[in-house]
Coordinates of C-alpha atoms in Angstrom, one line a residue:
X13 CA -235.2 -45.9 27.4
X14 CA -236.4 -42.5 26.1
X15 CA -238.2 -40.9 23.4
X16 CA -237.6 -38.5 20.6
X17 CA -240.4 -36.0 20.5
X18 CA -241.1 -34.1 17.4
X19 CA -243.0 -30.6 17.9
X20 CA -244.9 -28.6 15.7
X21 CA -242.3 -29.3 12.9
X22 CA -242.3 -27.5 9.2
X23 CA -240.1 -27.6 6.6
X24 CA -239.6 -26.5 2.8
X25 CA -236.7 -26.6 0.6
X26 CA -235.5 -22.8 -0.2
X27 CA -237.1 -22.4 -3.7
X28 CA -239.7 -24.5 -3.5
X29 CA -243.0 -24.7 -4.0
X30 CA -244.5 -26.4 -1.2
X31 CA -243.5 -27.9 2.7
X32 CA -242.5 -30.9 2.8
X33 CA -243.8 -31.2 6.8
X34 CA -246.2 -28.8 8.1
X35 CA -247.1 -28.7 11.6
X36 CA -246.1 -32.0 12.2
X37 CA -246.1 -34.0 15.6
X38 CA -245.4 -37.4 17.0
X39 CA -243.4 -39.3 19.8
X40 CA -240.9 -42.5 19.5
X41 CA -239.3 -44.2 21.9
X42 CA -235.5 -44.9 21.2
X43 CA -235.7 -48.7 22.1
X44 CA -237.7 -49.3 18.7
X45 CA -237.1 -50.7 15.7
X46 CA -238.8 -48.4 13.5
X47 CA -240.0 -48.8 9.7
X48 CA -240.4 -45.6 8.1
X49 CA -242.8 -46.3 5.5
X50 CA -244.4 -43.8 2.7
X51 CA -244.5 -42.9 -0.7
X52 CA -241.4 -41.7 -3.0
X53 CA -240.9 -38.4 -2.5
X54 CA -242.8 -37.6 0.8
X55 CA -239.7 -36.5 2.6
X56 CA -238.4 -39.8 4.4
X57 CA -234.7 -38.5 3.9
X58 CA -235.0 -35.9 4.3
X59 CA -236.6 -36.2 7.8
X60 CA -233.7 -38.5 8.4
X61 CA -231.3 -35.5 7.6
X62 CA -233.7 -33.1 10.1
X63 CA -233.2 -35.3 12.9
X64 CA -229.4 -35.2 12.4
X65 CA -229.5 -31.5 12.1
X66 CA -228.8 -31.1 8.7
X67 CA -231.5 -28.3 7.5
X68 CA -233.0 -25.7 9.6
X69 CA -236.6 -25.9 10.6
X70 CA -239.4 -24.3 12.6
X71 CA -240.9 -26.3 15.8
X72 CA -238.4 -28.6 17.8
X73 CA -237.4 -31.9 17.7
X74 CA -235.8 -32.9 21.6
X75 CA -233.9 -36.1 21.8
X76 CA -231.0 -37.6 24.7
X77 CA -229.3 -40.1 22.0
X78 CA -227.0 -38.8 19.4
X79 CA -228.4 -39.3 15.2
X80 CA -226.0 -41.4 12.9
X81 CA -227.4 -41.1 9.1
X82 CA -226.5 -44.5 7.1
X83 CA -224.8 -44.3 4.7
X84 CA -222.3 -41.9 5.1
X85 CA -219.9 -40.5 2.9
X86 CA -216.7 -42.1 2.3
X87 CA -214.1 -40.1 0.8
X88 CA -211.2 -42.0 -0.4
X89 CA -212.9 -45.1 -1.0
X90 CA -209.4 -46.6 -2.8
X91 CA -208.1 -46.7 1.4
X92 CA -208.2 -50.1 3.2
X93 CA -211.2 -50.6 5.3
X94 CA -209.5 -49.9 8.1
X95 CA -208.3 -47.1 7.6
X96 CA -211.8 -45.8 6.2
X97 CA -212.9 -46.5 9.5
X98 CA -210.6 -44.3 11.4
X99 CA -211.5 -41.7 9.4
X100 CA -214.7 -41.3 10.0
X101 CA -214.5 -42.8 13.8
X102 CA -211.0 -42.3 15.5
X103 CA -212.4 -43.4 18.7
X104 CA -213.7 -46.5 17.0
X105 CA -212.8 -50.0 19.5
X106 CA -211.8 -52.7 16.7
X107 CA -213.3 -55.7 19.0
X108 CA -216.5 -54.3 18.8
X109 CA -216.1 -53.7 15.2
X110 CA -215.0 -57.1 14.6
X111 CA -217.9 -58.6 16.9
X112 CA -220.6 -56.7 14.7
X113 CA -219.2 -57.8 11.8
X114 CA -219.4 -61.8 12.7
X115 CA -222.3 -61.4 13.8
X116 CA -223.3 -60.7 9.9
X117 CA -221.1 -63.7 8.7
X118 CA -217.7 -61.3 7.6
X119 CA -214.5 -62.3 7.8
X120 CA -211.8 -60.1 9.2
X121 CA -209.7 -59.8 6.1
X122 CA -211.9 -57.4 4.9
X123 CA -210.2 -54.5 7.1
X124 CA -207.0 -54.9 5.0
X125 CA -208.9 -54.6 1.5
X126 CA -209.4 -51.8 -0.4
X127 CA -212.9 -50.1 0.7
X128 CA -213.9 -49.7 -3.4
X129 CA -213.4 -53.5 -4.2
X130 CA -215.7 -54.7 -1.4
X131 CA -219.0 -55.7 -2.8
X132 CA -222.1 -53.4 -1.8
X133 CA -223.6 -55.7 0.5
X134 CA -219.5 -55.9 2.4
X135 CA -219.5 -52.1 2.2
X136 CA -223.1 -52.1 4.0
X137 CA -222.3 -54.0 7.0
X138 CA -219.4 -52.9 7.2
X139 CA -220.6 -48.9 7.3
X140 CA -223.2 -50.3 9.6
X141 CA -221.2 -52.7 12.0
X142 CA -219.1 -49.2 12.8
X143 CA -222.1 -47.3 13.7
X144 CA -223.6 -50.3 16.0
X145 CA -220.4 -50.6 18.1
X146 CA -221.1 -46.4 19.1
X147 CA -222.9 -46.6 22.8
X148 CA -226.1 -44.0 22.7
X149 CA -226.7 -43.7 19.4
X150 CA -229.4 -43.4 17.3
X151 CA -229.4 -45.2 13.9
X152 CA -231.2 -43.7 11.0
X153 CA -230.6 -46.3 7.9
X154 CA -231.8 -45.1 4.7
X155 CA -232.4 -48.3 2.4
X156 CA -230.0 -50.6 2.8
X157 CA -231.3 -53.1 0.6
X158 CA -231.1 -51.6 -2.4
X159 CA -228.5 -53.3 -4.5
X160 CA -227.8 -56.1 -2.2
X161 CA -228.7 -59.7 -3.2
X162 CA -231.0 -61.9 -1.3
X163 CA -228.8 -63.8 0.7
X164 CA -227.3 -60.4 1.8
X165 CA -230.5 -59.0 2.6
X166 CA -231.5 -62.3 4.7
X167 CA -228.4 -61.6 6.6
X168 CA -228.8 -58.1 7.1
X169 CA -232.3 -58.8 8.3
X170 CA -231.4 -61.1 11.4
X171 CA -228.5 -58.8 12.2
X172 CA -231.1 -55.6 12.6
X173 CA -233.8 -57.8 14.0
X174 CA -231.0 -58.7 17.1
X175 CA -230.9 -54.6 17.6
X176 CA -233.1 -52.3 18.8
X177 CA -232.8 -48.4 18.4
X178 CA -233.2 -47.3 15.3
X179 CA -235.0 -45.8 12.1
X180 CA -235.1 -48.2 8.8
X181 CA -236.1 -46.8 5.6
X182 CA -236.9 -50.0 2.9
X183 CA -239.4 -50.7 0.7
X184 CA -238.8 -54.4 0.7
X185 CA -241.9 -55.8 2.0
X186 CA -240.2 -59.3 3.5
X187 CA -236.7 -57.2 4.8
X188 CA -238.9 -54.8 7.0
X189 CA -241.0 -58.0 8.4
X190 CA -238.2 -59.9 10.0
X191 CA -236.6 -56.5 11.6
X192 CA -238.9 -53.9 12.6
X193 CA -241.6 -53.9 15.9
X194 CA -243.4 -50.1 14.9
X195 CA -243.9 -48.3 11.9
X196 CA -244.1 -44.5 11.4
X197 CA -246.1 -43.9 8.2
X198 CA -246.1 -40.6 6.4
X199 CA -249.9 -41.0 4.7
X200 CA -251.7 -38.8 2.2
X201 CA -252.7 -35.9 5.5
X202 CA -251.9 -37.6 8.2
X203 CA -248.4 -39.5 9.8
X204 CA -248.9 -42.2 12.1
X205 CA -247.2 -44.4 14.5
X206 CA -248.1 -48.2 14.8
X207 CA -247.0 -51.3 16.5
X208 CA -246.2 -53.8 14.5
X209 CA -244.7 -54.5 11.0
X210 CA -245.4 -53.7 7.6
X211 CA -247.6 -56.6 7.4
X212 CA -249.4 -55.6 10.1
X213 CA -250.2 -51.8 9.3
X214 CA -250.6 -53.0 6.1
X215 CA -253.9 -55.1 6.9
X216 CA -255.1 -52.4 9.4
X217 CA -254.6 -49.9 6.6
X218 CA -256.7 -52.2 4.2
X219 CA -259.2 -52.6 6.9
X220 CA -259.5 -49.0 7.6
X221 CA -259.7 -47.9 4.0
X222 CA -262.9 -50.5 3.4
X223 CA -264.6 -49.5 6.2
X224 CA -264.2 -45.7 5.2
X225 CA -265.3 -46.5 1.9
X226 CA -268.3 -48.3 2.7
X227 CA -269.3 -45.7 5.8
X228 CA -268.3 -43.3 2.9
X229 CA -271.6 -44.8 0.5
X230 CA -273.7 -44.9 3.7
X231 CA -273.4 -41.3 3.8
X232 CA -273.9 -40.4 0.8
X233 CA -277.6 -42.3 1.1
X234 CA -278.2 -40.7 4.0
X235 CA -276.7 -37.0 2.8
X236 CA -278.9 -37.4 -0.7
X237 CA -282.1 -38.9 1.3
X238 CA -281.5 -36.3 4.5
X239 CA -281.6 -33.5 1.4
X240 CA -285.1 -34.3 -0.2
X241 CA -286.4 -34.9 2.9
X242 CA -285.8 -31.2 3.9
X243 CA -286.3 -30.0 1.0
X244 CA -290.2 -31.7 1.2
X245 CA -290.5 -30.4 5.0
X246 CA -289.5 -26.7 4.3
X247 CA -292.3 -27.4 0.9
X248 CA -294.7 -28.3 3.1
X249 CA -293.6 -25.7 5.9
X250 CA -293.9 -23.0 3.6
X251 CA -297.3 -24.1 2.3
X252 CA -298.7 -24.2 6.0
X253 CA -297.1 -20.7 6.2
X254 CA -299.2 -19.5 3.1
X255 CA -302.3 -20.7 5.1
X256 CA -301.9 -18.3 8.2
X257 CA -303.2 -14.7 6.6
X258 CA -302.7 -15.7 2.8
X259 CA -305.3 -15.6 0.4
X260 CA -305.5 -19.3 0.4
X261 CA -307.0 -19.1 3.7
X262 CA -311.1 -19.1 4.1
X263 CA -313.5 -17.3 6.2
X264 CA -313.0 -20.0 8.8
X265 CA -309.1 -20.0 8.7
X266 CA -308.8 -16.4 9.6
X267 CA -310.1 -17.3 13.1
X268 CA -307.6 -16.7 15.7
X269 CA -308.1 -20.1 17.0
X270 CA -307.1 -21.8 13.5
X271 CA -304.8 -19.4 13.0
X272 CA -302.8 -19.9 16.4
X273 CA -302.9 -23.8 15.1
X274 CA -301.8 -23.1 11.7
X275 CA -298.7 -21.3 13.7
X276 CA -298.1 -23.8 15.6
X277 CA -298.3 -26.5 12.7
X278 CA -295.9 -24.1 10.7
X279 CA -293.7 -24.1 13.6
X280 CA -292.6 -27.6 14.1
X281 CA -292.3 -28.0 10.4
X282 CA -289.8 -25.5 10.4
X283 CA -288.3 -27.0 13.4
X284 CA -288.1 -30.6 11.5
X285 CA -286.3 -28.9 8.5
X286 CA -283.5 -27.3 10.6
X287 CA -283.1 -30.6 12.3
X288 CA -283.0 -32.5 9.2
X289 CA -280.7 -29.7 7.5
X290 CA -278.6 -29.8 11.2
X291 CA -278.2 -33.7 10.7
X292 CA -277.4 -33.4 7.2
X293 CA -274.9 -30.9 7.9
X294 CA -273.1 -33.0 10.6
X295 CA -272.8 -36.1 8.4
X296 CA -271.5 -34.1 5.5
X297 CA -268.6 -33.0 8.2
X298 CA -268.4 -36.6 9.1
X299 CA -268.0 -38.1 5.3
X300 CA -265.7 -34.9 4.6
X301 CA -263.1 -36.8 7.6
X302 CA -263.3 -39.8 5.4
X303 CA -261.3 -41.3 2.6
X304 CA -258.0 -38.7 3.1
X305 CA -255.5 -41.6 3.8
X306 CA -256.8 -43.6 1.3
X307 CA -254.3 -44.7 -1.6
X308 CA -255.7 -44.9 -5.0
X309 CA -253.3 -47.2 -6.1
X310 CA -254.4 -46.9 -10.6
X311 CA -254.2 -49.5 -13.1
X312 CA -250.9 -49.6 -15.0
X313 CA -251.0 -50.5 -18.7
X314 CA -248.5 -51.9 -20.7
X315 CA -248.3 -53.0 -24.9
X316 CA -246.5 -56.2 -25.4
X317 CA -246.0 -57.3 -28.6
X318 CA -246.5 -61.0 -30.3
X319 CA -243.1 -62.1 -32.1
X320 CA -243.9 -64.7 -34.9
X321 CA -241.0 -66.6 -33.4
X322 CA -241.9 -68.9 -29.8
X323 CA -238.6 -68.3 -28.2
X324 CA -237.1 -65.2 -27.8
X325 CA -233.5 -65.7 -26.7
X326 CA -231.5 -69.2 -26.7
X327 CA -228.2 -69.3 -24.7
X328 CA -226.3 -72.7 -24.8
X329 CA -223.0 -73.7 -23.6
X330 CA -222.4 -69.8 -22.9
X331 CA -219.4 -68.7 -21.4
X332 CA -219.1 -64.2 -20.7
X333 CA -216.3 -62.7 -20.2
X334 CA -214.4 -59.3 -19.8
X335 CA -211.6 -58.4 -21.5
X336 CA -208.1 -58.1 -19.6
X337 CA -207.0 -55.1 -21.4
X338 CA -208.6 -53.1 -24.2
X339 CA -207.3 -54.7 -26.7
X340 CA -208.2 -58.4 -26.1
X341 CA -210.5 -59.5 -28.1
X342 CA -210.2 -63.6 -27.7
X343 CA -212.5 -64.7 -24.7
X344 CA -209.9 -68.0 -24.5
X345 CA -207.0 -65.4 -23.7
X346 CA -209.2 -63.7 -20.6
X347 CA -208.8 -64.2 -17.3
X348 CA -211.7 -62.5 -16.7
X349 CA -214.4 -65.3 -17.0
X350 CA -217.7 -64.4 -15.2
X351 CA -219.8 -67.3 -16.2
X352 CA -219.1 -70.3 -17.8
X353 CA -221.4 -73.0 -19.4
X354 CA -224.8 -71.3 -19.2
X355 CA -228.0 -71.9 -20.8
X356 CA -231.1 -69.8 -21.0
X357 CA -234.3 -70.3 -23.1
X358 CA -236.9 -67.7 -22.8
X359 CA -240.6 -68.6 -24.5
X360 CA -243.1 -65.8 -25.2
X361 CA -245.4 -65.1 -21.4
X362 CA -242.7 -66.4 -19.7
X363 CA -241.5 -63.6 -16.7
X364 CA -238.0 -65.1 -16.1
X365 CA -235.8 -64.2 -13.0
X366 CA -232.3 -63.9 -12.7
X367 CA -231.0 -65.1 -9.2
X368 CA -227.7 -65.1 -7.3
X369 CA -225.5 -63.1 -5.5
X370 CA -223.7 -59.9 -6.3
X371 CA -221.4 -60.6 -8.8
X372 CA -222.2 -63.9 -10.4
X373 CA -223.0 -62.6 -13.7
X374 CA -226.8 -61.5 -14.0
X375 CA -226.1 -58.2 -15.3
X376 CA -223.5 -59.3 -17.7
X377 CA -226.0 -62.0 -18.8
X378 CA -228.5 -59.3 -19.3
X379 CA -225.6 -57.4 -21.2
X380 CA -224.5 -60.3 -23.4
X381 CA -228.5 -60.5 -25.0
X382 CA -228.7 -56.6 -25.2
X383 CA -225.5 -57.2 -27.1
X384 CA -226.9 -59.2 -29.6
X385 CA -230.2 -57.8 -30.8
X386 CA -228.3 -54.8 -31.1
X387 CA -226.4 -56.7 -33.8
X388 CA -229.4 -58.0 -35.5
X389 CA -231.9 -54.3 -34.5
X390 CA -229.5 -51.7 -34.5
X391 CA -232.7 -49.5 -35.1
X392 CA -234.7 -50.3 -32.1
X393 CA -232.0 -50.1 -29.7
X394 CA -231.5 -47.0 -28.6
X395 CA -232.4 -47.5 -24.7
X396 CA -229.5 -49.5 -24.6
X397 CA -226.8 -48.5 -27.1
X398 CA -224.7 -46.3 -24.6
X399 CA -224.4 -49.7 -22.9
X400 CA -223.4 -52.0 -25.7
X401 CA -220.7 -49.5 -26.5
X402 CA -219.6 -48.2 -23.2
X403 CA -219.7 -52.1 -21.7
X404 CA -216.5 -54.2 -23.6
X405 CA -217.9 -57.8 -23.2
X406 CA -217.0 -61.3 -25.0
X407 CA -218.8 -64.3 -25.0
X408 CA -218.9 -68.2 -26.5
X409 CA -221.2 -70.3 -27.4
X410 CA -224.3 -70.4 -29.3
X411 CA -227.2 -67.1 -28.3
X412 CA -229.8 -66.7 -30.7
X413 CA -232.6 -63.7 -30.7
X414 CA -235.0 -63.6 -33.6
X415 CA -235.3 -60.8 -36.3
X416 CA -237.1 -57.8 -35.6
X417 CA -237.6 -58.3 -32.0
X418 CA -237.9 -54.9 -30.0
X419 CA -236.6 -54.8 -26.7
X420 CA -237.5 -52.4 -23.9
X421 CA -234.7 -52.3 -21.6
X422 CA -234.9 -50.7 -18.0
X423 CA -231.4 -50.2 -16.5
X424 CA -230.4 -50.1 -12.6
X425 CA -228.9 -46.8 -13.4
X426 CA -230.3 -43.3 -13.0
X427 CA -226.9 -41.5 -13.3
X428 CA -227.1 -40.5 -17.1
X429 CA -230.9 -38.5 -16.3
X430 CA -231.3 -35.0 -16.6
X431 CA -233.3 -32.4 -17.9
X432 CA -237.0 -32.4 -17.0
X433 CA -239.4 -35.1 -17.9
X434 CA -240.5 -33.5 -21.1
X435 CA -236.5 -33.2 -22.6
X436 CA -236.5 -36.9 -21.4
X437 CA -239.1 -37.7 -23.6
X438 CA -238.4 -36.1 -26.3
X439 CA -235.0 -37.6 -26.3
X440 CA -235.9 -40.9 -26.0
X441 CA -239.1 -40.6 -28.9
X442 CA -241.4 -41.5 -26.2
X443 CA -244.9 -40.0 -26.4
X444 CA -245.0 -37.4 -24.0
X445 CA -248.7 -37.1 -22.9
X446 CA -248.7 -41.1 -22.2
X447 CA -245.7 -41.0 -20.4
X448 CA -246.4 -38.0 -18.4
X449 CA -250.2 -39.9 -18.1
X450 CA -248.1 -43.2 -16.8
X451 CA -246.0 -41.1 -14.0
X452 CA -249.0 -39.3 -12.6
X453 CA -250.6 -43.0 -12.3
X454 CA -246.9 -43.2 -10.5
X455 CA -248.2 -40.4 -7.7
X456 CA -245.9 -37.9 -9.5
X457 CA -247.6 -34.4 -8.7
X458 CA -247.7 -31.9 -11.7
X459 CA -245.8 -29.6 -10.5
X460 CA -242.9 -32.2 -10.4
X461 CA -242.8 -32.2 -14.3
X462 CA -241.0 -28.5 -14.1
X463 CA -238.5 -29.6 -12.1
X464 CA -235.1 -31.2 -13.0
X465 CA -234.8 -34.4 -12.8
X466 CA -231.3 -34.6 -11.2
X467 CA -233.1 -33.2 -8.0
X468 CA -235.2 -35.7 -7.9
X469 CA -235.7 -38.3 -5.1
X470 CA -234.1 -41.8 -6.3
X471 CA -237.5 -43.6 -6.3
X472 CA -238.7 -41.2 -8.4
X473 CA -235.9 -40.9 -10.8
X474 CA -236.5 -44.8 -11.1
X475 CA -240.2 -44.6 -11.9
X476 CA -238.8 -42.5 -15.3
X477 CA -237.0 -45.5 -16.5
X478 CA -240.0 -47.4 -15.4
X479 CA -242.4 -45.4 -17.1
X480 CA -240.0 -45.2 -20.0
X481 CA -240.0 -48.8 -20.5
X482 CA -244.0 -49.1 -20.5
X483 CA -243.9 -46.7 -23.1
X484 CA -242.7 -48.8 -25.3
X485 CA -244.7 -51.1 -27.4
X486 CA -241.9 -54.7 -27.1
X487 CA -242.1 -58.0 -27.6
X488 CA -239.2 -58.4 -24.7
X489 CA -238.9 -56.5 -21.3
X490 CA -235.4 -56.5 -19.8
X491 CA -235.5 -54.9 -16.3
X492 CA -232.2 -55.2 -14.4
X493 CA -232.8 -54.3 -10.5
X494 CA -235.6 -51.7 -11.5
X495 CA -237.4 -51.5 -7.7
X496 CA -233.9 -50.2 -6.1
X497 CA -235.8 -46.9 -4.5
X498 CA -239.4 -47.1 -5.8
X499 CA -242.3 -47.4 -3.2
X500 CA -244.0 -50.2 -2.1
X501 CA -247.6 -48.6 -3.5
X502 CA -245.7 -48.5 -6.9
X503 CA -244.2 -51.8 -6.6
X504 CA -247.6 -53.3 -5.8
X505 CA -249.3 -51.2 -9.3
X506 CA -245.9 -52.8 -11.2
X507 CA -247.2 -56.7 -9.6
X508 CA -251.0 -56.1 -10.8
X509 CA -249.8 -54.7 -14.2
X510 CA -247.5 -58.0 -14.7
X511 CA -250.0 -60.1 -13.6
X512 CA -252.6 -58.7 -15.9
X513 CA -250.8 -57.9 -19.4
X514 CA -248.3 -61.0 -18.7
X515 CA -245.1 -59.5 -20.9
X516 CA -242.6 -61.8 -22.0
X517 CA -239.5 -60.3 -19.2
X518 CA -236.2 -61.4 -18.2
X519 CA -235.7 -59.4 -14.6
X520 CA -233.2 -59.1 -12.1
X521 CA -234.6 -58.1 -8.7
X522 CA -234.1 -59.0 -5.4
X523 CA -237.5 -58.1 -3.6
X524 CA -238.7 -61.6 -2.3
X525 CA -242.1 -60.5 -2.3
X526 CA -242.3 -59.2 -6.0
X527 CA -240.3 -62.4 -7.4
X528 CA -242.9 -64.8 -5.6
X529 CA -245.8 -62.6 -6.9
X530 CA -244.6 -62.1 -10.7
X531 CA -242.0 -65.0 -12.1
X532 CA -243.0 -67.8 -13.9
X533 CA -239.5 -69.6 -13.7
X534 CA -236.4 -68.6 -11.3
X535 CA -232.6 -69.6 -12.8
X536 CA -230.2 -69.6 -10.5
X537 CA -226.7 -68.5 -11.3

């Protein structure tokens, strides 16, 4: 057992505008299992990439383990596993290897596949069964999660909840339960370190927050009344003042006996009004120590339409395929059948989820409706053109979507983003001031808008499509995977503004907690 101390650290990216750390220091020990929780953004990476030595810095950071960053790059991901693994470890020990990776339920065949046909929850375990057979080192895993189905993620979770000794970055709520005993939380001023879990900090944090807000109230009584009363004690000091030589004073005043009274009288009034001004000072120092954590999580808002028509989309008997070669064009001829005999029915309100592991067809699904209201809407598609066109897909069996249904469509992929916020608007006829409004609600600073997008963190590149989607005024959401990244403050805004403008939505999202909040119905694939 030992600890990683961080010292007096600050950092800023060359060019920019502010630090991203200032002055910043805490202490871990290397036998947690440390969440790292905060918003999109706030630098969790790129602390991750500091510890490992990445960017220069001022203060220290003094550590006896050795940093490994997950994931790591893989160059020639066409190699067989095992080879992909020597690469990056030539000293690796393949019984270790192969112990970490039953442990997490994978056979051994995968060492003789090609790395790039492995799914993304195979490439995950097996990026970090290598790193957990090193002796000494420190793990730093930057969300794992994201893109991996729930069974994947349940299996991931007992695996890192069997280890100790590293850093997790997630935002899923139920992952970082099962696998994580402290938390270091970058807030608004502050960053802390807590036993516990998410859960845990996250009712302490609720708990501190209302007891700052209501101590915040009682101050300002007390500030408000504490400033009239000094303001009637120096009144009435001043007044007694007058009385000393003034002309107010009589014949009988002017003695020195009534005088030397009056002075004294005058005296302790003036003594009262400093202490009342001295009190109200002290509690305006005291509220001013209040509230600075405090996340003011804002109401989203979002415009679904009402269709004239009940249900939305009808799929029955559906079979989706992809074609074996570019020129096919007969689903019967394909080999390539991803689902077969599926039915669908989505009524207006009705938040439906798409379930199943990696692979089984949700996005295609998703693909295959897109598909056809761009055949019947060709005019109110343009969020999802490049995919009907880029995406050769054939299906069978009977789909119906209604006339003049507008879909907004939010898709698992940032990769086509660039420009700043305002191009990206403008591009995609969005209303600029309401969607710059919707990303500020998002906790994007101002000064973000300026910047490129393509530098952008990938939670925040995900709140564009997010905000994108709101936007739009639809009578049909279709989100495919759209929390890979974001926050969990964001992700709880995104569950209140479900919950209270209930859109008609087809999703595809594997964050336990969000799906229990939000669906309506579940079909598993």
């Amino acid at each position: 057992m030992s600890q990683i101390s961080v010292n007096h650290m600050t950092f800023y990216y060359e060019g920019s505008y502010d630090n991203i750390f200032e002055n910043v220091s805490f202490q871990i020990d290397t036998d947690w299992k440390l969440g790292f929780i905060a918003r999109n953004g706030k630098g969790k990476t790129t602390f991750l990439k500091l510890l490992t030595g990445m960017y220069e810095f001022k203060g220290s950071i003094s550590s006896s383990v050795v940093f490994d960053y997950f994931p790591f790059e893989i160059q020639d991901k066409n190699k067989n596993t095992i080879d992909v693994i020597e690469e990056i470890y030539p000293d690796y020990e393949f019984w270790k290897i192969c112990r970490e990776l039953n442990l997490m339920n994978v056979d051994g065949e995968i060492f003789y596949r090609s790395f790039s046909t492995l799914s993304s929850g195979e490439q995950t375990k097996v990026m970090l069964a290598l790193l957990f057979s090193k002796d000494n080192h420190f793990l730093l895993i930057d969300e794992p999660t994201n893109h991996l189905d729930m069974e994947a993620r349940e299996t991931l979770k007992k695996y890192l909840n069997n280890k100790k000794g590293f850093i997790l970055v997630s935002h899923d709520r139920n992952f970082m339960d099962g696998c994580v005993d402290h938390v270091l939380v970058i807030n608004k001023e502050t960053i802390e370190v807590q036993q516990g879990n998410f859960s845990s900090w996250w009712e302490n944090k609720k708990r501190q927050d209302a007891y700052e807000l209501a101590e915040n109230e009682r101050l300002k009584k007390d500030i408000r009344r504490l400033t009239e009363s000094a303001r009637v004690t120096k009144q009435w000091a001043d007044n007694v003042e007058a009385t000393k030589i003034g002309e107010k004073s009589n014949k009988y005043e002017k003695c020195i006996d009534t005088r030397a009274y009056v002075g004294e009288k005058s005296r302790r009034m003036q003594m009262r009004r400093k202490n009342l001004e001295r009190r109200q000072q002290r509690e305006i120092d005291e509220k001013s120590g209040l509230l600075k954590n405090l996340e003011t999580v804002e109401d989203l808002k979002i415009l679904p339409l009402k269709h004239y028509k009940e249900k939305l989309v009808v799929m029955e008997d559906c079979t989706i395929a992809y074609p074996d070669s570019q020129q096919e064009n007969n689903i019967d001829d394909t080999k390539k059948k991803i689902i077969c005999g599926f039915n669908l029915e989505v009524r207006q309100g009705e938040r439906i989820f798409l379930k199943g592991k990696n692979g089984c067809g949700k996005s295609s699904i998703i693909k295959t409706i897109l598909k056809q209201v761009y055949k019947k809407n060709n005019e109110n598609v343009e969020s999802f053109k490049h995919l009907i066109k880029d995406v050769p897909i054939l299906e069978k069996g009977n789909i119906e979507v209604p006339n003049q249904m507008i879909v907004s469509y939010c898709s698992q992929d940032t990769s086509m983003l660039h420009g700043t916020v305002k191009d990206y608007a403008s591009e995609n006829g969005i209303d600029g001031t309401l969607f710059m409004a919707l990303l500020r609600k998002l906790d994007f600073p101002r000064i973000q808008f300026e910047k490129n997008i393509e530098n952008y963190s990938g939670g925040q590149k995900k709140k564009i499509l997010i905000a994108g989607s709101l936007c739009k005024k639809a009578h049909l959401y279709i989100w495919d995977e759209p929390l890979n990244f974001i926050d969990v403050f964001s992700r709880m805004q995104i569950e209140e503004l479900i919950l209270k403008f209930k859109p008609t939505m087809i999703l595809v999202e594997h964050d336990k907690a969000f799906l229990k909040k939000v669906a309506t119905k579940v079909v598993e694939l």
